[in-house]
Tab-separated table of C-alpha atoms in Angstrom:
chain	number	residue	atom	x	y	z
A	1	UNK	CA	-59.654	82.095	-149.889
A	2	UNK	CA	-60.307	84.044	-146.705
A	3	UNK	CA	-59.410	80.998	-144.590
A	4	UNK	CA	-56.253	80.510	-146.652
A	5	UNK	CA	-55.011	84.010	-146.049
A	6	UNK	CA	-56.163	84.193	-142.410
A	7	UNK	CA	-52.923	82.638	-141.062
A	8	UNK	CA	-50.943	85.144	-143.099
A	9	UNK	CA	-53.000	88.044	-141.763
A	10	UNK	CA	-52.534	86.829	-138.201
A	11	UNK	CA	-48.840	86.257	-138.876
A	12	UNK	CA	-48.456	89.759	-140.315
A	13	UNK	CA	-50.143	91.322	-137.289
A	14	UNK	CA	-48.088	89.283	-134.820
A	15	UNK	CA	-44.866	89.915	-136.740
A	16	UNK	CA	-45.571	93.633	-136.814
A	17	UNK	CA	-45.919	93.795	-133.043
A	18	UNK	CA	-42.908	91.522	-132.556
A	19	UNK	CA	-40.782	93.686	-134.846
A	20	UNK	CA	-42.115	96.912	-133.370
A	21	UNK	CA	-41.414	95.773	-129.816
A	22	UNK	CA	-38.251	93.768	-130.369
A	23	UNK	CA	-36.420	95.441	-133.241
A	24	UNK	CA	-37.651	99.015	-133.515
A	25	UNK	CA	-37.701	99.602	-129.745
A	26	UNK	CA	-34.183	98.166	-129.510
A	27	UNK	CA	-32.944	100.505	-132.227
A	28	UNK	CA	-34.600	103.469	-130.551
A	29	UNK	CA	-32.816	102.512	-127.326
A	30	UNK	CA	-29.526	102.455	-129.261
A	31	UNK	CA	-30.271	105.936	-130.618
A	32	UNK	CA	-31.029	107.219	-127.120
A	33	UNK	CA	-27.850	105.739	-125.670
A	34	UNK	CA	-25.677	107.200	-128.421
A	35	UNK	CA	-27.195	110.659	-128.048
A	36	UNK	CA	-27.373	110.933	-124.241
A	37	UNK	CA	-24.728	108.496	-122.942
A	38	UNK	CA	-22.029	107.238	-125.334
A	39	UNK	CA	-21.284	110.511	-127.190
A	40	UNK	CA	-21.229	112.588	-123.928
A	41	UNK	CA	-18.915	109.984	-122.344
A	42	UNK	CA	-16.423	110.291	-125.220
A	43	UNK	CA	-16.616	114.098	-125.144
A	44	UNK	CA	-16.016	114.132	-121.370
A	45	UNK	CA	-12.984	111.812	-121.736
A	46	UNK	CA	-11.473	114.161	-124.312
A	47	UNK	CA	-12.116	117.270	-122.197
A	48	UNK	CA	-10.537	115.674	-119.104
A	49	UNK	CA	-7.472	114.597	-121.099
A	50	UNK	CA	-7.144	118.099	-122.574
A	51	UNK	CA	-7.251	119.650	-119.085
A	52	UNK	CA	-3.619	118.558	-118.735
A	53	UNK	CA	-2.517	121.130	-121.317
A	54	UNK	CA	-3.151	124.438	-119.462
A	55	UNK	CA	-1.703	123.057	-116.205
A	56	UNK	CA	1.436	121.769	-117.931
A	57	UNK	CA	1.890	125.041	-119.828
A	58	UNK	CA	1.399	127.106	-116.648
A	59	UNK	CA	4.102	125.079	-114.909
A	60	UNK	CA	6.299	125.654	-117.967
A	61	UNK	CA	5.901	129.422	-118.425
A	62	UNK	CA	3.703	130.722	-115.557
A	63	UNK	CA	1.361	132.559	-117.957
A	64	UNK	CA	-1.948	133.432	-116.161
A	65	UNK	CA	-3.854	132.785	-119.386
A	66	UNK	CA	-3.378	129.080	-118.702
A	67	UNK	CA	-5.047	129.516	-115.293
A	68	UNK	CA	-8.124	130.937	-117.005
A	69	UNK	CA	-8.059	128.194	-119.617
A	70	UNK	CA	-7.979	125.521	-116.921
A	71	UNK	CA	-10.836	127.096	-114.963
A	72	UNK	CA	-12.969	127.219	-118.110
A	73	UNK	CA	-12.153	123.548	-118.781
A	74	UNK	CA	-13.037	122.667	-115.174
A	75	UNK	CA	-16.452	124.373	-115.449
A	76	UNK	CA	-17.177	122.551	-118.690
A	77	UNK	CA	-16.126	119.185	-117.227
A	78	UNK	CA	-18.259	119.642	-114.092
A	79	UNK	CA	-21.288	120.437	-116.272
A	80	UNK	CA	-20.668	117.375	-118.438
A	81	UNK	CA	-20.279	115.136	-115.375
A	82	UNK	CA	-23.652	116.347	-114.082
A	83	UNK	CA	-25.381	115.681	-117.405
A	84	UNK	CA	-23.776	112.241	-117.801
A	85	UNK	CA	-24.660	111.236	-114.239
A	86	UNK	CA	-28.284	112.218	-114.877
A	87	UNK	CA	-28.305	110.211	-118.140
A	88	UNK	CA	-27.071	106.972	-116.506
A	89	UNK	CA	-28.718	107.312	-113.094
A	90	UNK	CA	-31.068	104.385	-113.828
A	91	UNK	CA	-28.122	102.064	-114.556
A	92	UNK	CA	-26.338	101.308	-111.250
A	93	UNK	CA	-23.152	99.874	-112.791
A	94	UNK	CA	-22.584	102.778	-115.195
A	95	UNK	CA	-23.630	105.343	-112.569
A	96	UNK	CA	-21.139	103.916	-110.051
A	97	UNK	CA	-18.326	104.119	-112.622
A	98	UNK	CA	-19.248	107.717	-113.457
A	99	UNK	CA	-19.193	108.646	-109.775
A	100	UNK	CA	-15.787	106.978	-109.330
A	101	UNK	CA	-14.493	108.869	-112.365
A	102	UNK	CA	-15.869	112.080	-110.863
A	103	UNK	CA	-14.090	111.329	-107.573
A	104	UNK	CA	-10.822	110.840	-109.475
A	105	UNK	CA	-11.443	114.107	-111.325
A	106	UNK	CA	-12.203	115.938	-108.075
A	107	UNK	CA	-8.875	114.778	-106.650
A	108	UNK	CA	-7.077	115.775	-109.865
A	109	UNK	CA	-8.804	119.176	-109.859
A	110	UNK	CA	-7.732	119.825	-106.284
A	111	UNK	CA	-4.118	119.034	-107.207
A	112	UNK	CA	-4.337	121.169	-110.381
A	113	UNK	CA	-5.757	124.092	-108.393
A	114	UNK	CA	-2.800	123.906	-106.019
A	115	UNK	CA	-0.348	123.709	-108.930
A	116	UNK	CA	-1.726	126.776	-110.740
A	117	UNK	CA	-2.358	128.845	-107.617
A	118	UNK	CA	1.284	129.909	-107.373
A	119	UNK	CA	4.228	130.096	-109.766
A	120	UNK	CA	6.133	126.827	-109.496
A	121	UNK	CA	9.911	126.838	-109.512
A	122	UNK	CA	11.278	124.854	-112.486
A	123	UNK	CA	12.725	121.537	-111.355
A	124	UNK	CA	11.117	121.733	-107.886
A	125	UNK	CA	10.813	118.094	-106.692
A	126	UNK	CA	7.563	118.846	-104.880
A	127	UNK	CA	6.045	120.388	-108.009
A	128	UNK	CA	7.220	117.462	-110.115
A	129	UNK	CA	5.679	114.997	-107.677
A	130	UNK	CA	2.422	116.980	-107.645
A	131	UNK	CA	2.373	117.000	-111.453
A	132	UNK	CA	2.878	113.241	-111.526
A	133	UNK	CA	0.004	112.746	-109.100
A	134	UNK	CA	-2.181	115.067	-111.171
A	135	UNK	CA	-1.382	113.152	-114.364
A	136	UNK	CA	-2.110	109.886	-112.560
A	137	UNK	CA	-5.519	111.066	-111.349
A	138	UNK	CA	-6.408	112.311	-114.843
A	139	UNK	CA	-5.413	108.930	-116.301
A	140	UNK	CA	-7.497	107.157	-113.644
A	141	UNK	CA	-10.540	109.333	-114.411
A	142	UNK	CA	-10.298	108.700	-118.168
A	143	UNK	CA	-9.863	104.968	-117.492
A	144	UNK	CA	-13.086	104.951	-115.455
A	145	UNK	CA	-14.886	106.738	-118.292
A	146	UNK	CA	-13.462	104.189	-120.736
A	147	UNK	CA	-15.049	101.512	-118.540
A	148	UNK	CA	-18.351	103.437	-118.711
A	149	UNK	CA	-18.059	103.512	-122.507
A	150	UNK	CA	-17.367	99.759	-122.604
A	151	UNK	CA	-20.343	99.098	-120.339
A	152	UNK	CA	-22.643	101.156	-122.561
A	153	UNK	CA	-21.280	99.398	-125.639
A	154	UNK	CA	-22.247	96.144	-123.936
A	155	UNK	CA	-25.783	97.454	-123.467
A	156	UNK	CA	-25.919	98.314	-127.173
A	157	UNK	CA	-24.791	94.775	-127.969
A	158	UNK	CA	-27.529	93.444	-125.678
A	159	UNK	CA	-30.103	95.492	-127.596
A	160	UNK	CA	-28.713	94.006	-130.783
A	161	UNK	CA	-29.120	90.494	-129.362
A	162	UNK	CA	-32.733	91.268	-128.452
A	163	UNK	CA	-33.352	92.502	-131.983
A	164	UNK	CA	-31.892	89.282	-133.404
A	165	UNK	CA	-34.043	87.173	-131.051
A	166	UNK	CA	-37.234	88.939	-132.036
A	167	UNK	CA	-36.153	88.827	-135.640
A	168	UNK	CA	-35.831	85.043	-135.388
A	169	UNK	CA	-39.264	84.843	-133.758
A	170	UNK	CA	-40.722	86.971	-136.525
A	171	UNK	CA	-39.157	84.702	-139.140
A	172	UNK	CA	-40.527	81.643	-137.351
A	173	UNK	CA	-44.028	83.143	-137.179
A	174	UNK	CA	-43.932	84.152	-140.817
A	175	UNK	CA	-42.666	80.704	-141.815
A	176	UNK	CA	-45.463	78.915	-139.954
A	177	UNK	CA	-48.062	81.160	-141.546
A	178	UNK	CA	-46.460	80.611	-144.933
A	179	UNK	CA	-46.767	76.823	-144.585
A	180	UNK	CA	-50.527	77.049	-143.942
A	181	UNK	CA	-51.072	79.608	-146.691
A	182	UNK	CA	-48.587	78.269	-149.252
A	183	UNK	CA	-51.073	76.585	-151.602
A	184	UNK	CA	-53.224	79.699	-151.925
A	185	UNK	CA	-50.830	82.615	-151.715
A	186	UNK	CA	-47.317	81.385	-152.527
A	187	UNK	CA	-46.461	84.513	-154.436
A	188	UNK	CA	-47.710	86.897	-151.738
A	189	UNK	CA	-45.894	85.144	-148.929
A	190	UNK	CA	-42.698	85.050	-150.957
A	191	UNK	CA	-42.885	88.767	-151.746
A	192	UNK	CA	-43.727	89.841	-148.202
A	193	UNK	CA	-41.113	87.511	-146.755
A	194	UNK	CA	-38.398	88.886	-148.984
A	195	UNK	CA	-39.264	92.498	-148.202
A	196	UNK	CA	-39.414	91.984	-144.456
A	197	UNK	CA	-36.330	89.781	-144.248
A	198	UNK	CA	-34.268	92.117	-146.412
A	199	UNK	CA	-35.305	95.163	-144.370
A	200	UNK	CA	-34.696	93.534	-141.011
A	201	UNK	CA	-31.413	92.058	-142.245
A	202	UNK	CA	-30.255	95.530	-143.198
A	203	UNK	CA	-31.207	96.878	-139.792
A	204	UNK	CA	-29.553	94.004	-137.953
A	205	UNK	CA	-26.457	94.241	-140.149
A	206	UNK	CA	-26.347	97.984	-139.534
A	207	UNK	CA	-26.565	97.428	-135.774
A	208	UNK	CA	-23.744	94.863	-135.887
A	209	UNK	CA	-21.493	97.095	-137.955
A	210	UNK	CA	-22.268	100.068	-135.742
A	211	UNK	CA	-21.432	98.020	-132.624
A	212	UNK	CA	-18.141	97.029	-134.316
A	213	UNK	CA	-17.218	100.701	-134.814
A	214	UNK	CA	-18.069	101.152	-138.516
A	215	UNK	CA	-19.236	104.776	-138.453
A	216	UNK	CA	-19.282	105.101	-142.249
A	217	UNK	CA	-22.005	102.490	-142.865
A	218	UNK	CA	-25.520	103.670	-143.766
A	219	UNK	CA	-28.734	101.600	-143.655
A	220	UNK	CA	-30.951	101.620	-146.759
A	221	UNK	CA	-34.471	100.447	-145.850
A	222	UNK	CA	-37.511	101.675	-147.820
A	223	UNK	CA	-40.230	99.218	-146.757
A	224	UNK	CA	-42.005	99.071	-144.350
A	225	UNK	CA	-42.296	102.810	-143.599
A	226	UNK	CA	-41.733	102.280	-139.864
A	227	UNK	CA	-38.365	100.615	-140.456
A	228	UNK	CA	-37.553	103.228	-143.086
A	229	UNK	CA	-38.033	105.990	-140.508
A	230	UNK	CA	-35.894	104.127	-137.973
A	231	UNK	CA	-33.162	103.604	-140.585
A	232	UNK	CA	-33.244	107.286	-141.574
A	233	UNK	CA	-32.987	108.423	-137.955
A	234	UNK	CA	-30.180	105.924	-137.374
A	235	UNK	CA	-28.276	107.249	-140.398
A	236	UNK	CA	-28.834	110.849	-139.306
A	237	UNK	CA	-27.572	110.058	-135.811
A	238	UNK	CA	-24.408	108.425	-137.189
A	239	UNK	CA	-23.774	111.511	-139.334
A	240	UNK	CA	-24.043	113.796	-136.307
A	241	UNK	CA	-21.686	111.595	-134.308
A	242	UNK	CA	-19.129	111.609	-137.152
A	243	UNK	CA	-19.301	115.401	-137.399
A	244	UNK	CA	-18.846	115.773	-133.633
A	245	UNK	CA	-15.889	113.387	-133.582
A	246	UNK	CA	-14.241	115.203	-136.514
A	247	UNK	CA	-14.679	118.579	-134.805
A	248	UNK	CA	-13.298	117.237	-131.523
A	249	UNK	CA	-10.352	115.621	-133.300
A	250	UNK	CA	-9.562	118.882	-135.118
A	251	UNK	CA	-9.812	120.927	-131.905
A	252	UNK	CA	-7.435	118.526	-130.194
A	253	UNK	CA	-4.823	119.283	-132.885
A	254	UNK	CA	-5.289	123.062	-133.098
A	255	UNK	CA	-3.756	125.867	-131.026
A	256	UNK	CA	-6.662	128.098	-130.002
A	257	UNK	CA	-4.584	131.293	-129.702
A	258	UNK	CA	-2.854	131.368	-133.105
A	259	UNK	CA	-5.061	129.015	-135.087
A	260	UNK	CA	-1.984	126.961	-136.009
A	261	UNK	CA	-1.649	123.218	-135.577
A	262	UNK	CA	-0.293	122.256	-132.142
A	263	UNK	CA	2.441	119.925	-130.855
A	264	UNK	CA	0.273	116.819	-131.207
A	265	UNK	CA	-0.315	117.597	-134.887
A	266	UNK	CA	3.418	118.339	-135.289
A	267	UNK	CA	4.377	114.881	-134.002
A	268	UNK	CA	1.915	113.223	-136.396
A	269	UNK	CA	3.027	115.286	-139.407
A	270	UNK	CA	6.711	114.690	-138.647
A	271	UNK	CA	6.123	110.921	-138.519
A	272	UNK	CA	4.323	111.079	-141.876
A	273	UNK	CA	7.111	113.164	-143.434
A	274	UNK	CA	9.767	110.779	-142.111
A	275	UNK	CA	7.879	107.812	-143.564
A	276	UNK	CA	8.140	109.457	-147.000
A	277	UNK	CA	11.833	110.072	-146.410
A	278	UNK	CA	12.417	106.387	-145.693
A	279	UNK	CA	10.165	105.072	-148.448
A	280	UNK	CA	10.760	107.498	-151.304
A	281	UNK	CA	14.060	109.128	-150.232
A	282	UNK	CA	12.327	112.506	-150.227
A	283	UNK	CA	14.051	115.540	-148.799
A	284	UNK	CA	12.535	117.393	-145.873
A	285	UNK	CA	13.747	120.258	-143.694
A	286	UNK	CA	12.693	121.209	-140.185
A	287	UNK	CA	12.709	124.782	-138.845
A	288	UNK	CA	12.822	125.401	-135.087
A	289	UNK	CA	11.706	129.023	-134.549
A	290	UNK	CA	11.780	131.011	-131.313
A	291	UNK	CA	10.718	134.621	-130.661
A	292	UNK	CA	13.621	136.651	-129.262
A	293	UNK	CA	13.148	138.323	-125.855
A	294	UNK	CA	9.514	137.252	-125.673
A	295	UNK	CA	9.517	137.275	-121.870
A	296	UNK	CA	10.533	140.928	-121.922
A	297	UNK	CA	7.553	141.705	-124.149
A	298	UNK	CA	5.223	140.004	-121.664
A	299	UNK	CA	6.867	141.753	-118.713
A	300	UNK	CA	6.780	145.179	-120.389
A	301	UNK	CA	3.436	145.205	-122.194
A	302	UNK	CA	1.491	142.405	-120.511
A	303	UNK	CA	0.398	138.952	-121.557
A	304	UNK	CA	-2.406	140.233	-123.776
A	305	UNK	CA	0.229	142.040	-125.828
A	306	UNK	CA	2.285	138.851	-125.864
A	307	UNK	CA	-0.723	137.000	-127.272
A	308	UNK	CA	-1.082	139.668	-129.963
A	309	UNK	CA	2.595	139.222	-130.873
A	310	UNK	CA	2.140	135.454	-131.179
A	311	UNK	CA	-0.851	135.882	-133.470
A	312	UNK	CA	0.872	138.506	-135.621
A	313	UNK	CA	4.037	136.447	-136.038
A	314	UNK	CA	2.034	133.313	-136.829
A	315	UNK	CA	0.204	135.264	-139.545
A	316	UNK	CA	3.447	136.678	-140.972
A	317	UNK	CA	5.173	133.290	-141.056
A	318	UNK	CA	2.178	131.650	-142.728
A	319	UNK	CA	2.411	134.195	-145.529
A	320	UNK	CA	6.051	133.253	-146.201
A	321	UNK	CA	5.443	129.505	-146.587
A	322	UNK	CA	4.256	127.378	-149.473
A	323	UNK	CA	0.908	125.588	-149.422
A	324	UNK	CA	2.752	122.294	-148.966
A	325	UNK	CA	4.673	123.577	-145.921
A	326	UNK	CA	3.226	123.066	-142.442
A	327	UNK	CA	3.566	125.505	-139.542
A	328	UNK	CA	2.992	124.574	-135.892
A	329	UNK	CA	3.015	126.271	-132.521
A	330	UNK	CA	5.155	123.910	-130.457
A	331	UNK	CA	4.561	125.690	-127.147
A	332	UNK	CA	4.988	129.119	-125.586
A	333	UNK	CA	6.898	131.327	-128.022
A	334	UNK	CA	8.270	128.346	-129.982
A	335	UNK	CA	7.151	127.392	-133.490
A	336	UNK	CA	8.132	124.609	-135.886
A	337	UNK	CA	7.815	124.296	-139.652
A	338	UNK	CA	8.076	121.148	-141.784
A	339	UNK	CA	9.177	121.854	-145.362
A	340	UNK	CA	8.660	118.817	-147.664
A	341	UNK	CA	10.935	118.456	-150.675
A	342	UNK	CA	13.409	120.983	-149.260
A	343	UNK	CA	17.134	120.598	-148.567
A	344	UNK	CA	19.035	122.565	-145.945
A	345	UNK	CA	20.009	125.404	-148.304
A	346	UNK	CA	16.436	125.855	-149.494
A	347	UNK	CA	15.359	125.679	-145.869
A	348	UNK	CA	17.830	128.475	-145.081
A	349	UNK	CA	16.284	130.640	-147.808
A	350	UNK	CA	12.805	130.082	-146.372
A	351	UNK	CA	14.018	130.781	-142.833
A	352	UNK	CA	15.731	133.993	-143.905
A	353	UNK	CA	12.579	135.084	-145.680
A	354	UNK	CA	10.595	134.486	-142.489
A	355	UNK	CA	13.167	136.243	-140.307
A	356	UNK	CA	13.330	139.328	-142.536
A	357	UNK	CA	9.550	139.531	-142.937
A	358	UNK	CA	9.035	139.518	-139.168
A	359	UNK	CA	11.770	142.067	-138.527
A	360	UNK	CA	10.332	144.319	-141.244
A	361	UNK	CA	6.834	144.399	-139.719
A	362	UNK	CA	6.832	146.205	-136.345
A	363	UNK	CA	3.908	145.324	-134.097
A	364	UNK	CA	1.990	148.116	-132.386
A	365	UNK	CA	1.775	147.593	-128.628
A	366	UNK	CA	0.248	150.269	-126.392
A	367	UNK	CA	0.562	152.786	-129.227
A	368	UNK	CA	4.242	152.009	-129.798
A	369	UNK	CA	5.717	150.193	-132.815
A	370	UNK	CA	7.800	147.344	-131.429
A	371	UNK	CA	10.216	145.457	-133.656
A	372	UNK	CA	10.161	141.746	-132.915
A	373	UNK	CA	12.781	139.299	-134.168
A	374	UNK	CA	13.090	135.536	-134.291
A	375	UNK	CA	15.937	133.046	-134.232
A	376	UNK	CA	15.757	129.955	-136.427
A	377	UNK	CA	17.518	126.594	-136.322
A	378	UNK	CA	17.408	124.324	-139.388
A	379	UNK	CA	17.995	120.610	-139.875
A	380	UNK	CA	17.398	118.459	-142.943
A	381	UNK	CA	16.624	114.738	-142.924
A	382	UNK	CA	19.802	113.617	-144.671
A	383	UNK	CA	22.220	111.924	-142.306
A	384	UNK	CA	19.765	111.173	-139.492
A	385	UNK	CA	18.429	107.753	-138.560
A	386	UNK	CA	15.158	108.893	-136.993
A	387	UNK	CA	13.049	112.060	-136.727
A	388	UNK	CA	14.004	112.557	-133.085
A	389	UNK	CA	17.622	113.169	-134.087
A	390	UNK	CA	16.518	115.753	-136.646
A	391	UNK	CA	14.437	117.573	-134.010
A	392	UNK	CA	17.417	117.596	-131.633
A	393	UNK	CA	19.647	118.946	-134.401
A	394	UNK	CA	17.216	121.757	-135.229
A	395	UNK	CA	16.960	122.639	-131.528
A	396	UNK	CA	20.762	122.661	-131.242
A	397	UNK	CA	21.017	124.981	-134.242
A	398	UNK	CA	18.390	127.239	-132.664
A	399	UNK	CA	20.431	127.300	-129.466
A	400	UNK	CA	23.476	128.389	-131.482
A	401	UNK	CA	21.433	131.169	-133.076
A	402	UNK	CA	20.374	132.383	-129.632
A	403	UNK	CA	23.912	132.055	-128.287
A	404	UNK	CA	25.441	134.134	-131.076
A	405	UNK	CA	23.226	137.181	-130.900
A	406	UNK	CA	19.678	136.136	-131.906
A	407	UNK	CA	17.822	137.456	-134.985
A	408	UNK	CA	19.681	134.985	-137.146
A	409	UNK	CA	19.391	131.663	-138.953
A	410	UNK	CA	21.712	128.745	-138.157
A	411	UNK	CA	21.779	125.539	-140.206
A	412	UNK	CA	22.782	122.263	-138.611
A	413	UNK	CA	26.070	121.434	-140.391
A	414	UNK	CA	28.382	118.480	-140.734
A	415	UNK	CA	30.827	119.931	-138.211
A	416	UNK	CA	28.245	120.261	-135.489
A	417	UNK	CA	26.854	116.823	-136.196
A	418	UNK	CA	30.290	115.219	-135.946
A	419	UNK	CA	30.918	117.003	-132.677
A	420	UNK	CA	27.701	115.623	-131.250
A	421	UNK	CA	28.560	112.145	-132.493
A	422	UNK	CA	32.024	112.317	-130.915
A	423	UNK	CA	30.551	113.547	-127.641
């Protein structure tokens, strides 16, 4: 009996070391790469792309707060470049790509520093050219980091291939041992084989699905304990990555000053609302809202007071909307609101409610109660062929409200639309 089970014992020992070296070590390498290389690369790409926002907004309105925002972003990006370079220093190809991306970023940072160092004149050809170069360098840097991400994904795939190879060797070893021990311990070999194969299959399948981008998959391995611990750590790591990606995605769609959704979120929500208009013939209205004389507030009381006004007005407007309505800060002192299931007359009622609520709530600035007003332009989906036309109509109505005295609501009407069509 001892001789009969000896091949199985030897096979189990050999398979354990093969699995431990080939499969478990490969999975641990995947965990390390995700934690120290792949996730930081994605975070750095997002931070570099977001560095465009404060520079663009400074060129648009010259607000010094955007200078501070850019400098904070630059410090964060430099720190992340240092950490990523340290993480990939033993991989020449990835390290070279990171250094090239850092060179592109350095060039972009130099151009951004020049752009935000002085107030740029709107429409200045030199400023426009500098902005285009800055955008190009940012795109080049993110492209290099995308190449780093692809390279690291390739390394993860290589680890997966190693795991498969050692898995096949383990199966071969177990099969050979099973042949020699079959007559004496058929049941034991069958049971052990099923447990090991099922566990390794789950790990290998999890690695493949992870490499293919399936972040929702979880690996369920109970036996052996070593693979169970690897599977649990793998699942925990995927959960942390999902949480980080969700937080980053939310931050990318949120205005940090007012807490409202930003222009990127507005574009996505407008596309979704328009899809319902086309599919279900739903009504939807769009409000284009602008704070009257906001520049004078900044000039008189300072930009910190202007920020306080933006936050107060955002809070007041939110209180006048339904739960189904969506409010956005489009940029500067401009806001937008999407009102599902609302025609132009109902949109007018909502806009008037917002306008009156803001005018009725003076804001205290430097110990003085300051009355702030807004102008609102309204357009409803009916009669437009695409959401861009509706946005243009709301902006045109807002322009009319500004032109005719401010602190008023103007609805895009048939007359105005016909005039635009004729023009």
